Amino acid sequence: RKEVEQDPGPFNVPEGATVAFNCTYSNSASQSFFWYRQDCRKEPKLLMSVYSSGNEDGRFTAQLNRASQYISLLIRDSKLSDSATYLCVVSLSGGYQKVTFGTGTKLQVIP
Amino acid sequence: EAGVTQFPSHSVIEKGQTVTLRCDPISGHDNLYWYRRVMGKEIKFLLHFVKESKQDESGMPNNRFLAERTGGTYSTLKVQPAELEDSGVYFCASSQEPNTIYFGEGSWLTVV
């Protein structure tokens, strides 16, 4: 079983739609959780950290369910510029330790 | 402020040759990481430097890979001899604050 699993997609959604991605992780000792965004042939960039209480940043909402070991990302009012691959990233501890990536979920927002 | 820079951005080499990838982290960042993504797979951790010391090299695939960070500034990742399965994109990242990692644009390696 992979340490971090994501549905690779692609998710093709119309502009303005709401789309949600889920990610599951296998190691219950994981402490830190993130969503990264990666554009085609570019480097991953931090989209948002994921906190136990859930957090929101504009049109983006991230949630963590420790009991079920999954993380979600909700994007409301999708824009064309949201088209990218969204990477679920998990770390065993906070701080500077290595992070583990999922394979990513590809999102294509269609006009 | 300059971000993480990597060189070369693209490299095509023959099987059996040697390639050296360089990473310049963000100035002042003590933590430097190497990751790689091979075709169709997820980005995987290779190793982590704290200044010039290897903190964790558990992800290095085999002894054909050698990473150094002399002086605790830039780092190099050498692949010798390169094999076909080494093709992929090699990302360097650096960090100075907990849970805040900045990635370079990657070095795309093709072994033919």
mmCIF file of C-alpha atoms in Angstrom:
data_model
loop_
_atom_site.group_PDB
_atom_site.id
_atom_site.type_symbol
_atom_site.label_atom_id
_atom_site.label_comp_id
_atom_site.label_asym_id
_atom_site.label_seq_id
_atom_site.Cartn_x
_atom_site.Cartn_y
_atom_site.Cartn_z
ATOM 1 C CA ARG A 1 0.000 0.000 0.000
ATOM 2 C CA LYS A 2 1.318 3.443 -0.866
ATOM 3 C CA GLU A 3 2.069 5.807 1.971
ATOM 4 C CA VAL A 4 -0.079 8.534 0.415
ATOM 5 C CA GLU A 5 -2.813 7.708 -2.066
ATOM 6 C CA GLN A 6 -4.713 9.980 -4.371
ATOM 7 C CA ASP A 7 -7.081 9.517 -7.274
ATOM 8 C CA PRO A 8 -4.948 10.612 -10.244
ATOM 9 C CA GLY A 9 -7.971 11.939 -12.139
ATOM 10 C CA PRO A 10 -8.169 13.828 -14.374
ATOM 11 C CA PHE A 11 -11.060 15.762 -12.983
ATOM 12 C CA ASN A 12 -12.609 17.824 -15.787
ATOM 13 C CA VAL A 13 -14.938 20.451 -14.384
ATOM 14 C CA PRO A 14 -16.622 23.547 -15.845
ATOM 15 C CA GLU A 15 -15.711 27.002 -14.671
ATOM 16 C CA GLY A 16 -17.580 27.929 -11.535
ATOM 17 C CA ALA A 17 -17.984 24.368 -10.359
ATOM 18 C CA THR A 18 -17.033 23.038 -6.953
ATOM 19 C CA VAL A 19 -14.598 20.156 -6.904
ATOM 20 C CA ALA A 20 -13.230 18.061 -4.073
ATOM 21 C CA PHE A 21 -10.167 15.869 -3.831
ATOM 22 C CA ASN A 22 -9.445 13.276 -1.202
ATOM 23 C CA CYS A 23 -6.198 11.755 -0.096
ATOM 24 C CA THR A 24 -5.512 8.906 2.311
ATOM 25 C CA TYR A 25 -2.330 8.230 4.225
ATOM 26 C CA SER A 26 -1.188 4.974 5.727
ATOM 27 C CA ASN A 27 0.981 5.994 8.651
ATOM 28 C CA SER A 28 -1.134 6.926 11.644
ATOM 29 C CA ALA A 29 1.901 8.616 13.195
ATOM 30 C CA SER A 30 1.861 11.319 10.524
ATOM 31 C CA GLN A 31 1.798 14.778 12.000
ATOM 32 C CA SER A 32 1.840 17.394 9.284
ATOM 33 C CA PHE A 33 -0.276 17.628 6.178
ATOM 34 C CA PHE A 34 -0.208 19.867 3.145
ATOM 35 C CA TRP A 35 -1.650 20.447 -0.267
ATOM 36 C CA TYR A 36 0.786 21.475 -2.971
ATOM 37 C CA ARG A 37 -0.014 22.639 -6.450
ATOM 38 C CA GLN A 38 2.125 21.706 -9.427
ATOM 39 C CA ASP A 39 1.723 23.231 -12.858
ATOM 40 C CA CYS A 40 2.875 21.320 -15.899
ATOM 41 C CA ARG A 41 6.668 20.929 -15.911
ATOM 42 C CA LYS A 42 7.010 23.248 -12.936
ATOM 43 C CA GLU A 43 8.012 22.758 -9.333
ATOM 44 C CA PRO A 44 5.533 21.958 -6.557
ATOM 45 C CA LYS A 45 4.354 25.010 -4.642
ATOM 46 C CA LEU A 46 2.680 25.028 -1.264
ATOM 47 C CA LEU A 47 -1.019 25.724 -1.577
ATOM 48 C CA MET A 48 -1.956 25.343 2.056
ATOM 49 C CA SER A 49 -1.198 23.468 5.216
ATOM 50 C CA VAL A 50 -3.957 21.309 6.648
ATOM 51 C CA TYR A 51 -4.908 21.633 10.285
ATOM 52 C CA SER A 52 -7.001 19.360 12.454
ATOM 53 C CA SER A 53 -9.642 22.021 12.823
ATOM 54 C CA GLY A 54 -9.854 22.534 9.089
ATOM 55 C CA ASN A 55 -8.800 25.699 7.372
ATOM 56 C CA GLU A 56 -9.928 27.935 4.585
ATOM 57 C CA ASP A 57 -8.083 30.240 2.248
ATOM 58 C CA GLY A 58 -10.374 32.065 -0.104
ATOM 59 C CA ARG A 59 -11.985 29.524 -2.407
ATOM 60 C CA PHE A 60 -9.941 26.679 -0.969
ATOM 61 C CA THR A 61 -10.883 24.620 2.074
ATOM 62 C CA ALA A 62 -8.764 21.837 3.512
ATOM 63 C CA GLN A 63 -9.826 19.308 6.108
ATOM 64 C CA LEU A 64 -8.129 16.550 8.021
ATOM 65 C CA ASN A 65 -9.758 13.448 9.433
ATOM 66 C CA ARG A 66 -7.223 11.714 11.633
ATOM 67 C CA ALA A 67 -9.516 8.863 12.610
ATOM 68 C CA SER A 68 -10.004 7.862 8.982
ATOM 69 C CA GLN A 69 -6.571 9.050 7.911
ATOM 70 C CA TYR A 70 -7.685 11.204 5.067
ATOM 71 C CA ILE A 71 -7.275 14.761 3.923
ATOM 72 C CA SER A 72 -9.530 16.686 1.615
ATOM 73 C CA LEU A 73 -9.295 19.783 -0.524
ATOM 74 C CA LEU A 74 -12.380 21.624 -1.716
ATOM 75 C CA ILE A 75 -12.182 24.234 -4.446
ATOM 76 C CA ARG A 76 -15.207 26.447 -4.908
ATOM 77 C CA ASP A 77 -16.029 28.563 -7.951
ATOM 78 C CA SER A 78 -13.308 26.933 -10.057
ATOM 79 C CA LYS A 79 -11.246 29.192 -12.306
ATOM 80 C CA LEU A 80 -9.387 28.290 -15.458
ATOM 81 C CA SER A 81 -6.201 29.147 -13.580
ATOM 82 C CA ASP A 82 -6.916 26.394 -11.056
ATOM 83 C CA SER A 83 -6.008 23.815 -13.694
ATOM 84 C CA ALA A 84 -3.004 21.994 -12.295
ATOM 85 C CA THR A 85 -2.015 18.863 -10.432
ATOM 86 C CA TYR A 86 -2.761 18.910 -6.719
ATOM 87 C CA LEU A 87 -0.357 16.982 -4.554
ATOM 88 C CA CYS A 88 -1.224 15.631 -1.149
ATOM 89 C CA VAL A 89 1.844 15.776 1.086
ATOM 90 C CA VAL A 90 2.364 14.217 4.487
ATOM 91 C CA SER A 91 5.140 14.403 7.043
ATOM 92 C CA LEU A 92 5.792 12.136 10.001
ATOM 93 C CA SER A 93 6.586 15.106 12.136
ATOM 94 C CA GLY A 94 6.499 18.817 12.038
ATOM 95 C CA GLY A 95 9.654 20.673 11.395
ATOM 96 C CA TYR A 96 12.259 19.817 8.854
ATOM 97 C CA GLN A 97 11.846 16.107 8.290
ATOM 98 C CA LYS A 98 11.226 14.666 4.851
ATOM 99 C CA VAL A 99 7.771 14.854 3.350
ATOM 100 C CA THR A 100 5.983 12.142 1.398
ATOM 101 C CA PHE A 101 4.064 12.973 -1.745
ATOM 102 C CA GLY A 102 1.021 11.431 -3.292
ATOM 103 C CA THR A 103 1.008 10.954 -7.051
ATOM 104 C CA GLY A 104 -1.219 13.980 -7.452
ATOM 105 C CA THR A 105 -4.704 14.632 -8.778
ATOM 106 C CA LYS A 106 -4.968 16.398 -12.080
ATOM 107 C CA LEU A 107 -7.622 19.089 -12.395
ATOM 108 C CA GLN A 108 -8.702 20.593 -15.691
ATOM 109 C CA VAL A 109 -11.149 23.474 -15.516
ATOM 110 C CA ILE A 110 -13.026 23.856 -18.764
ATOM 111 C CA PRO A 111 -14.447 27.152 -20.097
ATOM 112 C CA GLU B 1 15.133 37.305 -3.084
ATOM 113 C CA ALA B 2 16.342 34.484 -5.303
ATOM 114 C CA GLY B 3 14.596 31.164 -4.949
ATOM 115 C CA VAL B 4 16.069 27.707 -5.121
ATOM 116 C CA THR B 5 18.007 27.421 -8.349
ATOM 117 C CA GLN B 6 19.019 24.256 -10.101
ATOM 118 C CA PHE B 7 21.415 23.547 -12.919
ATOM 119 C CA PRO B 8 21.183 22.197 -15.538
ATOM 120 C CA SER B 9 17.488 22.547 -16.206
ATOM 121 C CA HIS B 10 17.650 19.767 -18.787
ATOM 122 C CA SER B 11 20.246 17.131 -19.502
ATOM 123 C CA VAL B 12 20.382 14.263 -21.972
ATOM 124 C CA ILE B 13 23.148 11.735 -21.438
ATOM 125 C CA GLU B 14 23.961 8.243 -22.586
ATOM 126 C CA LYS B 15 23.696 5.239 -20.358
ATOM 127 C CA GLY B 16 26.938 4.772 -18.490
ATOM 128 C CA GLN B 17 27.877 8.440 -18.464
ATOM 129 C CA THR B 18 28.084 10.665 -15.437
ATOM 130 C CA VAL B 19 25.872 13.635 -14.664
ATOM 131 C CA THR B 20 26.210 16.150 -11.868
ATOM 132 C CA LEU B 21 23.241 18.225 -10.836
ATOM 133 C CA ARG B 22 23.698 21.369 -8.814
ATOM 134 C CA CYS B 23 21.368 23.088 -6.399
ATOM 135 C CA ASP B 24 21.718 26.516 -4.850
ATOM 136 C CA PRO B 25 19.288 26.837 -1.953
ATOM 137 C CA ILE B 26 17.741 30.061 -0.778
ATOM 138 C CA SER B 27 20.454 32.026 0.964
ATOM 139 C CA GLY B 28 20.621 31.239 4.662
ATOM 140 C CA HIS B 29 18.603 28.043 4.480
ATOM 141 C CA ASP B 30 20.313 25.323 6.473
ATOM 142 C CA ASN B 31 18.015 22.535 5.282
ATOM 143 C CA LEU B 32 18.449 21.232 1.768
ATOM 144 C CA TYR B 33 16.570 18.322 0.250
ATOM 145 C CA TRP B 34 16.754 16.311 -2.933
ATOM 146 C CA TYR B 35 13.666 14.667 -4.376
ATOM 147 C CA ARG B 36 13.028 13.018 -7.706
ATOM 148 C CA ARG B 37 10.090 12.021 -9.842
ATOM 149 C CA VAL B 38 10.425 9.289 -12.380
ATOM 150 C CA MET B 39 7.858 8.894 -15.141
ATOM 151 C CA GLY B 40 4.405 7.993 -13.857
ATOM 152 C CA LYS B 41 5.443 7.875 -10.234
ATOM 153 C CA GLU B 42 5.137 10.159 -7.267
ATOM 154 C CA ILE B 43 7.819 12.572 -6.136
ATOM 155 C CA LYS B 44 10.116 10.674 -3.805
ATOM 156 C CA PHE B 45 12.522 11.834 -1.149
ATOM 157 C CA LEU B 46 16.222 11.168 -1.717
ATOM 158 C CA LEU B 47 18.040 12.900 1.097
ATOM 159 C CA HIS B 48 18.203 15.795 3.519
ATOM 160 C CA PHE B 49 21.169 17.952 4.478
ATOM 161 C CA VAL B 50 21.395 20.150 7.509
ATOM 162 C CA LYS B 51 24.178 22.515 6.615
ATOM 163 C CA GLU B 52 26.915 20.209 5.331
ATOM 164 C CA SER B 53 25.771 17.103 7.204
ATOM 165 C CA LYS B 54 23.550 14.377 5.796
ATOM 166 C CA GLN B 55 20.590 14.223 8.149
ATOM 167 C CA ASP B 56 18.697 11.522 6.300
ATOM 168 C CA GLU B 57 19.769 9.696 3.169
ATOM 169 C CA SER B 58 17.273 6.871 3.393
ATOM 170 C CA GLY B 59 15.822 7.629 -0.014
ATOM 171 C CA MET B 60 19.003 7.311 -2.040
ATOM 172 C CA PRO B 61 18.302 4.452 -4.459
ATOM 173 C CA ASN B 62 21.787 2.945 -4.683
ATOM 174 C CA ASN B 63 25.482 3.730 -4.558
ATOM 175 C CA ARG B 64 25.479 5.196 -8.040
ATOM 176 C CA PHE B 65 24.081 8.333 -6.451
ATOM 177 C CA LEU B 66 26.352 10.635 -4.469
ATOM 178 C CA ALA B 67 25.241 13.888 -2.883
ATOM 179 C CA GLU B 68 27.501 16.459 -1.345
ATOM 180 C CA ARG B 69 27.113 19.816 0.275
ATOM 181 C CA THR B 70 30.557 21.082 1.019
ATOM 182 C CA GLY B 71 30.587 24.216 3.118
ATOM 183 C CA GLY B 72 26.890 23.976 3.739
ATOM 184 C CA THR B 73 25.920 26.143 0.801
ATOM 185 C CA TYR B 74 25.189 24.638 -2.599
ATOM 186 C CA SER B 75 24.762 20.922 -3.140
ATOM 187 C CA THR B 76 25.569 18.540 -5.945
ATOM 188 C CA LEU B 77 23.985 15.235 -6.828
ATOM 189 C CA LYS B 78 26.115 12.999 -9.000
ATOM 190 C CA VAL B 79 24.835 9.957 -10.827
ATOM 191 C CA GLN B 80 27.616 7.638 -11.952
ATOM 192 C CA PRO B 81 27.153 5.605 -14.052
ATOM 193 C CA ALA B 82 23.707 6.675 -15.178
ATOM 194 C CA GLU B 83 21.122 4.033 -16.043
ATOM 195 C CA LEU B 84 17.939 4.327 -18.084
ATOM 196 C CA GLU B 85 15.747 4.134 -14.982
ATOM 197 C CA ASP B 86 17.429 7.247 -13.591
ATOM 198 C CA SER B 87 15.531 9.398 -16.073
ATOM 199 C CA GLY B 88 13.171 11.808 -14.420
ATOM 200 C CA VAL B 89 13.060 15.186 -12.803
ATOM 201 C CA TYR B 90 15.247 15.905 -9.799
ATOM 202 C CA PHE B 91 13.942 18.560 -7.467
ATOM 203 C CA CYS B 92 15.984 20.368 -4.893
ATOM 204 C CA ALA B 93 14.297 22.154 -2.025
ATOM 205 C CA SER B 94 15.376 24.228 0.920
ATOM 206 C CA SER B 95 13.869 25.280 4.200
ATOM 207 C CA GLN B 96 14.621 27.457 7.180
ATOM 208 C CA GLU B 97 11.280 27.440 8.950
ATOM 209 C CA PRO B 98 9.399 24.349 10.059
ATOM 210 C CA ASN B 99 6.984 22.950 7.485
ATOM 211 C CA THR B 100 7.933 25.523 4.870
ATOM 212 C CA ILE B 101 9.800 23.976 1.973
ATOM 213 C CA TYR B 102 10.629 25.815 -1.229
ATOM 214 C CA PHE B 103 11.305 23.812 -4.355
ATOM 215 C CA GLY B 104 13.494 24.587 -7.312
ATOM 216 C CA GLU B 105 12.170 24.176 -10.823
ATOM 217 C CA GLY B 106 13.906 20.849 -11.189
ATOM 218 C CA SER B 107 16.596 19.302 -13.326
ATOM 219 C CA TRP B 108 15.102 17.121 -16.063
ATOM 220 C CA LEU B 109 17.360 14.174 -16.758
ATOM 221 C CA THR B 110 16.992 11.872 -19.728
ATOM 222 C CA VAL B 111 19.255 8.850 -19.989
ATOM 223 C CA VAL B 112 19.320 7.264 -23.444
#
